[in-house]
Amino acid sequence: MIIDTRDFGRVEVDAGSVFAFPEGLYGFEKDRTMALFVRTYDDIPFLYLQSVTNTVPCFLVFEPVDLFPGFAPEVDADDLKALEATTSSELMFLLIANVPDSVEGLSLNVKSPIAINPKTKIGRQIILQNDDYSLRYQPFSAEEGRDA
Amino acid sequence: MLVISRKAGESLVIGDGITVSILSVGSDKVAVGIEAPREVQIVRAELLDVIEANREATNTDAKPESLAQLFKQKNIRPAQGE
């Protein structure tokens, strides 16, 4: 299907990469269908999660393994039920990125990731109880010994 | 902060048309019922932070060109998606 995107005009996305978000995302409750697509810059692939019905919201997202290895979300029963999954191992997780003017300050929302059930094509933004997971984890600042 | 003690089944009224009722009290959870006009938005406090983070993220340019340079420098290669 072809969708209007925030950053790339009209983009063709694979039907298999379109997910239902029955409750939308926090602050964007009306956007109930989101598409995932890749854009490559300088050989580096970037993943975007884009509303199908509006050009906003659009999020740059990362799989945890790339920038937050060891991500171990404790997904609660209500969230699993909403995603029609029985264990969190069935789910794929995406972390929303926020990119400040200086890109080294890139931060990831590890506290409330996007959970997707690839089988049922249902997605949901969940809020984890893990206390050490931050809304603004900075992978590169932490590396340099500064507070995340 | 105004502190009012209430038991399950009791309620209190805020201004014109907002009623907060204590439905049940458990060991570590309280069920609260709220009646308010449609235009009054009610969200759990911790959700406000998530909403703000989402808005910030979608309102800022992703700067993929600059990020690509940074990732090359750090030898990070994000997964292909699927």
mmCIF file of C-alpha atoms in Angstrom:
data_model
loop_
_atom_site.group_PDB
_atom_site.id
_atom_site.type_symbol
_atom_site.label_atom_id
_atom_site.label_comp_id
_atom_site.label_asym_id
_atom_site.label_seq_id
_atom_site.Cartn_x
_atom_site.Cartn_y
_atom_site.Cartn_z
ATOM 1 C CA MET A 1 0.000 0.000 0.000
ATOM 2 C CA ILE A 2 1.066 3.594 -0.560
ATOM 3 C CA ILE A 3 1.138 5.971 2.401
ATOM 4 C CA ASP A 4 1.903 9.651 2.913
ATOM 5 C CA THR A 5 4.920 9.965 5.157
ATOM 6 C CA ARG A 6 6.275 12.803 7.270
ATOM 7 C CA ASP A 7 9.775 12.749 5.774
ATOM 8 C CA PHE A 8 9.665 10.960 2.432
ATOM 9 C CA GLY A 9 6.452 11.910 0.629
ATOM 10 C CA ARG A 10 4.512 8.962 -0.736
ATOM 11 C CA VAL A 11 6.060 5.644 0.135
ATOM 12 C CA GLU A 12 5.053 2.135 -0.813
ATOM 13 C CA VAL A 13 4.946 -0.184 2.179
ATOM 14 C CA ASP A 14 4.547 -3.916 2.308
ATOM 15 C CA ALA A 15 1.129 -5.035 3.601
ATOM 16 C CA GLY A 16 2.977 -7.331 6.020
ATOM 17 C CA SER A 17 4.591 -4.290 7.654
ATOM 18 C CA VAL A 18 1.306 -2.625 8.550
ATOM 19 C CA PHE A 19 0.172 -3.090 12.138
ATOM 20 C CA ALA A 20 -3.038 -2.414 14.021
ATOM 21 C CA PHE A 21 -2.636 -0.335 17.176
ATOM 22 C CA PRO A 22 -6.122 -0.704 18.704
ATOM 23 C CA GLU A 23 -5.381 2.050 21.241
ATOM 24 C CA GLY A 24 -3.021 4.171 19.172
ATOM 25 C CA LEU A 25 0.137 5.468 20.821
ATOM 26 C CA TYR A 26 0.179 7.695 23.889
ATOM 27 C CA GLY A 27 -0.764 11.191 22.793
ATOM 28 C CA PHE A 28 -1.812 9.831 19.383
ATOM 29 C CA GLU A 29 -4.789 7.692 20.284
ATOM 30 C CA LYS A 30 -6.526 8.249 16.950
ATOM 31 C CA ASP A 31 -3.751 6.772 14.833
ATOM 32 C CA ARG A 32 -4.716 3.134 14.927
ATOM 33 C CA THR A 33 -2.729 1.860 11.949
ATOM 34 C CA MET A 34 1.037 2.195 11.731
ATOM 35 C CA ALA A 35 3.464 1.064 9.048
ATOM 36 C CA LEU A 36 7.083 0.076 9.494
ATOM 37 C CA PHE A 37 9.554 0.785 6.720
ATOM 38 C CA VAL A 38 13.286 1.056 6.210
ATOM 39 C CA ARG A 39 15.247 3.946 4.722
ATOM 40 C CA THR A 40 18.940 3.509 4.127
ATOM 41 C CA TYR A 41 21.508 6.291 4.462
ATOM 42 C CA ASP A 42 25.114 5.688 3.669
ATOM 43 C CA ASP A 43 24.501 1.903 3.862
ATOM 44 C CA ILE A 44 22.995 2.246 7.328
ATOM 45 C CA PRO A 45 19.348 1.119 7.507
ATOM 46 C CA PHE A 46 16.943 3.152 9.614
ATOM 47 C CA LEU A 47 13.515 1.965 10.704
ATOM 48 C CA TYR A 48 10.537 4.292 10.711
ATOM 49 C CA LEU A 49 7.169 3.716 12.337
ATOM 50 C CA GLN A 50 4.705 5.925 10.521
ATOM 51 C CA SER A 51 0.973 6.512 10.915
ATOM 52 C CA VAL A 52 -0.915 5.321 7.851
ATOM 53 C CA THR A 53 -3.727 7.835 8.322
ATOM 54 C CA ASN A 54 -1.661 10.984 9.039
ATOM 55 C CA THR A 55 1.846 12.194 8.269
ATOM 56 C CA VAL A 56 2.351 12.626 12.022
ATOM 57 C CA PRO A 57 3.113 10.705 14.179
ATOM 58 C CA CYS A 58 6.225 9.299 12.638
ATOM 59 C CA PHE A 59 8.981 7.837 14.774
ATOM 60 C CA LEU A 60 12.524 6.793 14.139
ATOM 61 C CA VAL A 61 12.760 3.473 15.984
ATOM 62 C CA PHE A 62 15.489 0.990 16.811
ATOM 63 C CA GLU A 63 15.478 -2.631 17.744
ATOM 64 C CA PRO A 64 16.862 -2.848 21.297
ATOM 65 C CA VAL A 65 19.701 -5.195 20.308
ATOM 66 C CA ASP A 66 21.408 -2.392 18.382
ATOM 67 C CA LEU A 67 21.632 0.248 21.075
ATOM 68 C CA PHE A 68 20.350 -1.292 24.302
ATOM 69 C CA PRO A 69 21.650 -4.857 24.468
ATOM 70 C CA GLY A 70 20.284 -6.823 27.399
ATOM 71 C CA PHE A 71 16.836 -5.293 27.069
ATOM 72 C CA ALA A 72 14.616 -7.551 29.197
ATOM 73 C CA PRO A 73 11.074 -6.211 29.233
ATOM 74 C CA GLU A 74 8.690 -7.567 31.838
ATOM 75 C CA VAL A 75 5.436 -7.406 29.921
ATOM 76 C CA ASP A 76 2.375 -7.626 32.118
ATOM 77 C CA ALA A 77 -0.589 -9.926 31.537
ATOM 78 C CA ASP A 78 -2.948 -7.175 30.319
ATOM 79 C CA ASP A 79 -0.483 -6.096 27.647
ATOM 80 C CA LEU A 80 0.108 -9.685 26.512
ATOM 81 C CA LYS A 81 -3.620 -10.210 26.265
ATOM 82 C CA ALA A 82 -4.096 -7.034 24.215
ATOM 83 C CA LEU A 83 -1.338 -8.202 21.869
ATOM 84 C CA GLU A 84 -2.867 -11.677 21.695
ATOM 85 C CA ALA A 85 0.397 -13.231 22.833
ATOM 86 C CA THR A 86 1.086 -15.713 25.620
ATOM 87 C CA THR A 87 4.712 -14.807 26.358
ATOM 88 C CA SER A 88 6.866 -11.797 25.587
ATOM 89 C CA SER A 89 9.182 -14.038 23.531
ATOM 90 C CA GLU A 90 6.554 -13.929 20.779
ATOM 91 C CA LEU A 91 6.866 -10.150 20.563
ATOM 92 C CA MET A 92 9.158 -7.791 18.740
ATOM 93 C CA PHE A 93 10.148 -4.581 20.502
ATOM 94 C CA LEU A 94 11.027 -1.190 19.088
ATOM 95 C CA LEU A 95 12.457 1.776 20.957
ATOM 96 C CA ILE A 96 11.400 5.272 19.918
ATOM 97 C CA ALA A 97 14.357 7.569 19.295
ATOM 98 C CA ASN A 98 14.556 11.261 19.939
ATOM 99 C CA VAL A 99 17.313 12.998 18.021
ATOM 100 C CA PRO A 100 18.518 16.353 19.363
ATOM 101 C CA ASP A 101 20.525 18.870 17.311
ATOM 102 C CA SER A 102 23.714 17.154 18.307
ATOM 103 C CA VAL A 103 23.100 13.554 17.256
ATOM 104 C CA GLU A 104 25.444 12.150 19.915
ATOM 105 C CA GLY A 105 22.693 13.099 22.356
ATOM 106 C CA LEU A 106 20.345 10.553 20.713
ATOM 107 C CA SER A 107 17.964 9.191 23.324
ATOM 108 C CA LEU A 108 15.774 6.116 23.339
ATOM 109 C CA ASN A 109 12.538 5.518 25.159
ATOM 110 C CA VAL A 110 13.350 2.248 26.899
ATOM 111 C CA LYS A 111 10.615 2.727 29.519
ATOM 112 C CA SER A 112 7.694 2.621 27.096
ATOM 113 C CA PRO A 113 8.661 0.601 24.032
ATOM 114 C CA ILE A 114 6.473 -0.390 21.127
ATOM 115 C CA ALA A 115 5.567 -4.064 21.333
ATOM 116 C CA ILE A 116 4.479 -5.797 18.151
ATOM 117 C CA ASN A 117 3.092 -9.274 17.699
ATOM 118 C CA PRO A 118 4.326 -10.209 14.214
ATOM 119 C CA LYS A 119 1.828 -13.069 14.024
ATOM 120 C CA THR A 120 -1.364 -11.133 14.806
ATOM 121 C CA LYS A 121 -0.011 -7.819 13.417
ATOM 122 C CA ILE A 122 -1.111 -6.055 16.592
ATOM 123 C CA GLY A 123 1.023 -3.340 18.130
ATOM 124 C CA ARG A 124 0.863 -1.517 21.429
ATOM 125 C CA GLN A 125 2.974 0.973 23.330
ATOM 126 C CA ILE A 126 3.557 -0.566 26.729
ATOM 127 C CA ILE A 127 4.876 0.967 29.941
ATOM 128 C CA LEU A 128 7.420 -1.220 31.695
ATOM 129 C CA GLN A 129 7.677 -1.437 35.451
ATOM 130 C CA ASN A 130 11.483 -1.877 35.247
ATOM 131 C CA ASP A 131 12.599 1.052 37.405
ATOM 132 C CA ASP A 132 16.022 1.430 35.803
ATOM 133 C CA TYR A 133 14.518 1.845 32.332
ATOM 134 C CA SER A 134 14.402 5.489 31.302
ATOM 135 C CA LEU A 135 12.218 7.465 28.910
ATOM 136 C CA ARG A 136 15.417 9.094 27.664
ATOM 137 C CA TYR A 137 18.277 6.619 27.722
ATOM 138 C CA GLN A 138 21.313 8.048 25.938
ATOM 139 C CA PRO A 139 23.461 5.229 24.554
ATOM 140 C CA PHE A 140 26.332 7.442 23.447
ATOM 141 C CA SER A 141 26.504 9.815 26.388
ATOM 142 C CA ALA A 142 26.530 6.869 28.806
ATOM 143 C CA GLU A 143 29.414 5.363 26.876
ATOM 144 C CA GLU A 144 31.464 8.454 27.515
ATOM 145 C CA GLY A 145 30.855 8.243 31.235
ATOM 146 C CA ARG A 146 28.231 10.945 31.487
ATOM 147 C CA ASP A 147 24.901 10.452 33.205
ATOM 148 C CA ALA A 148 22.269 8.973 30.922
ATOM 149 C CA MET B 1 -2.056 19.773 49.189
ATOM 150 C CA LEU B 2 -5.548 19.161 50.469
ATOM 151 C CA VAL B 3 -5.803 15.732 52.069
ATOM 152 C CA ILE B 4 -9.212 14.122 52.542
ATOM 153 C CA SER B 5 -9.771 10.635 53.972
ATOM 154 C CA ARG B 6 -12.468 8.613 52.239
ATOM 155 C CA LYS B 7 -13.717 5.046 52.558
ATOM 156 C CA ALA B 8 -14.803 2.708 49.789
ATOM 157 C CA GLY B 9 -18.192 3.806 48.528
ATOM 158 C CA GLU B 10 -17.617 7.450 49.448
ATOM 159 C CA SER B 11 -16.910 10.230 47.018
ATOM 160 C CA LEU B 12 -15.942 13.860 46.701
ATOM 161 C CA VAL B 13 -16.806 16.596 44.272
ATOM 162 C CA ILE B 14 -14.383 18.952 42.508
ATOM 163 C CA GLY B 15 -15.764 22.208 41.134
ATOM 164 C CA ASP B 16 -18.736 22.014 38.857
ATOM 165 C CA GLY B 17 -19.403 18.517 37.626
ATOM 166 C CA ILE B 18 -16.411 16.374 38.605
ATOM 167 C CA THR B 19 -17.127 13.572 41.056
ATOM 168 C CA VAL B 20 -14.403 11.262 42.303
ATOM 169 C CA SER B 21 -15.582 8.050 43.973
ATOM 170 C CA ILE B 22 -13.540 5.479 45.848
ATOM 171 C CA LEU B 23 -14.893 2.178 44.527
ATOM 172 C CA SER B 24 -12.719 -0.273 46.400
ATOM 173 C CA VAL B 25 -9.561 -0.321 48.496
ATOM 174 C CA GLY B 26 -7.106 -3.217 48.251
ATOM 175 C CA SER B 27 -3.774 -3.839 49.976
ATOM 176 C CA ASP B 28 -1.774 -1.814 47.472
ATOM 177 C CA LYS B 29 -4.370 -0.543 44.992
ATOM 178 C CA VAL B 30 -7.331 1.779 45.090
ATOM 179 C CA ALA B 31 -10.020 1.737 42.424
ATOM 180 C CA VAL B 32 -11.181 5.263 41.687
ATOM 181 C CA GLY B 33 -14.251 6.155 39.644
ATOM 182 C CA ILE B 34 -14.362 9.579 38.020
ATOM 183 C CA GLU B 35 -17.340 11.335 36.527
ATOM 184 C CA ALA B 36 -16.389 14.435 34.585
ATOM 185 C CA PRO B 37 -17.565 16.450 31.586
ATOM 186 C CA ARG B 38 -16.410 15.030 28.240
ATOM 187 C CA GLU B 39 -13.932 17.844 27.615
ATOM 188 C CA VAL B 40 -11.973 17.095 30.779
ATOM 189 C CA GLN B 41 -9.061 14.832 29.876
ATOM 190 C CA ILE B 42 -8.174 12.266 32.522
ATOM 191 C CA VAL B 43 -4.867 10.390 32.314
ATOM 192 C CA ARG B 44 -2.697 8.507 34.749
ATOM 193 C CA ALA B 45 0.098 10.884 35.809
ATOM 194 C CA GLU B 46 2.949 8.692 34.542
ATOM 195 C CA LEU B 47 1.326 8.708 31.111
ATOM 196 C CA LEU B 48 1.894 12.446 30.773
ATOM 197 C CA ASP B 49 5.650 11.818 30.609
ATOM 198 C CA VAL B 50 5.208 9.190 27.905
ATOM 199 C CA ILE B 51 2.906 11.475 25.912
ATOM 200 C CA GLU B 52 5.477 14.262 26.145
ATOM 201 C CA ALA B 53 8.297 11.944 25.046
ATOM 202 C CA ASN B 54 6.235 10.753 22.051
ATOM 203 C CA ARG B 55 5.365 14.297 20.974
ATOM 204 C CA GLU B 56 8.979 15.376 21.276
ATOM 205 C CA ALA B 57 10.124 12.380 19.210
ATOM 206 C CA THR B 58 7.688 12.925 16.357
ATOM 207 C CA ASN B 59 8.304 16.686 16.311
ATOM 208 C CA THR B 60 12.050 16.468 15.858
ATOM 209 C CA ASP B 61 13.835 15.790 12.615
ATOM 210 C CA ALA B 62 15.346 12.295 12.651
ATOM 211 C CA LYS B 63 18.577 13.553 10.991
ATOM 212 C CA PRO B 64 19.368 10.150 9.480
ATOM 213 C CA GLU B 65 22.331 11.475 7.456
ATOM 214 C CA SER B 66 24.122 12.672 10.587
ATOM 215 C CA LEU B 67 23.120 9.556 12.502
ATOM 216 C CA ALA B 68 24.483 7.344 9.729
ATOM 217 C CA GLN B 69 27.857 9.062 10.101
ATOM 218 C CA LEU B 70 27.799 8.622 13.855
ATOM 219 C CA PHE B 71 26.906 4.928 13.567
ATOM 220 C CA LYS B 72 29.709 4.332 11.101
ATOM 221 C CA GLN B 73 32.106 6.019 13.478
ATOM 222 C CA LYS B 74 30.920 3.790 16.337
ATOM 223 C CA ASN B 75 30.706 0.727 14.109
ATOM 224 C CA ILE B 76 27.015 0.197 14.792
ATOM 225 C CA ARG B 77 24.870 -1.334 12.089
ATOM 226 C CA PRO B 78 21.171 -1.394 12.937
ATOM 227 C CA ALA B 79 19.236 -4.506 11.949
ATOM 228 C CA GLN B 80 17.379 -4.518 8.658
ATOM 229 C CA GLY B 81 13.957 -4.589 10.266
ATOM 230 C CA GLU B 82 12.533 -7.782 8.876
#
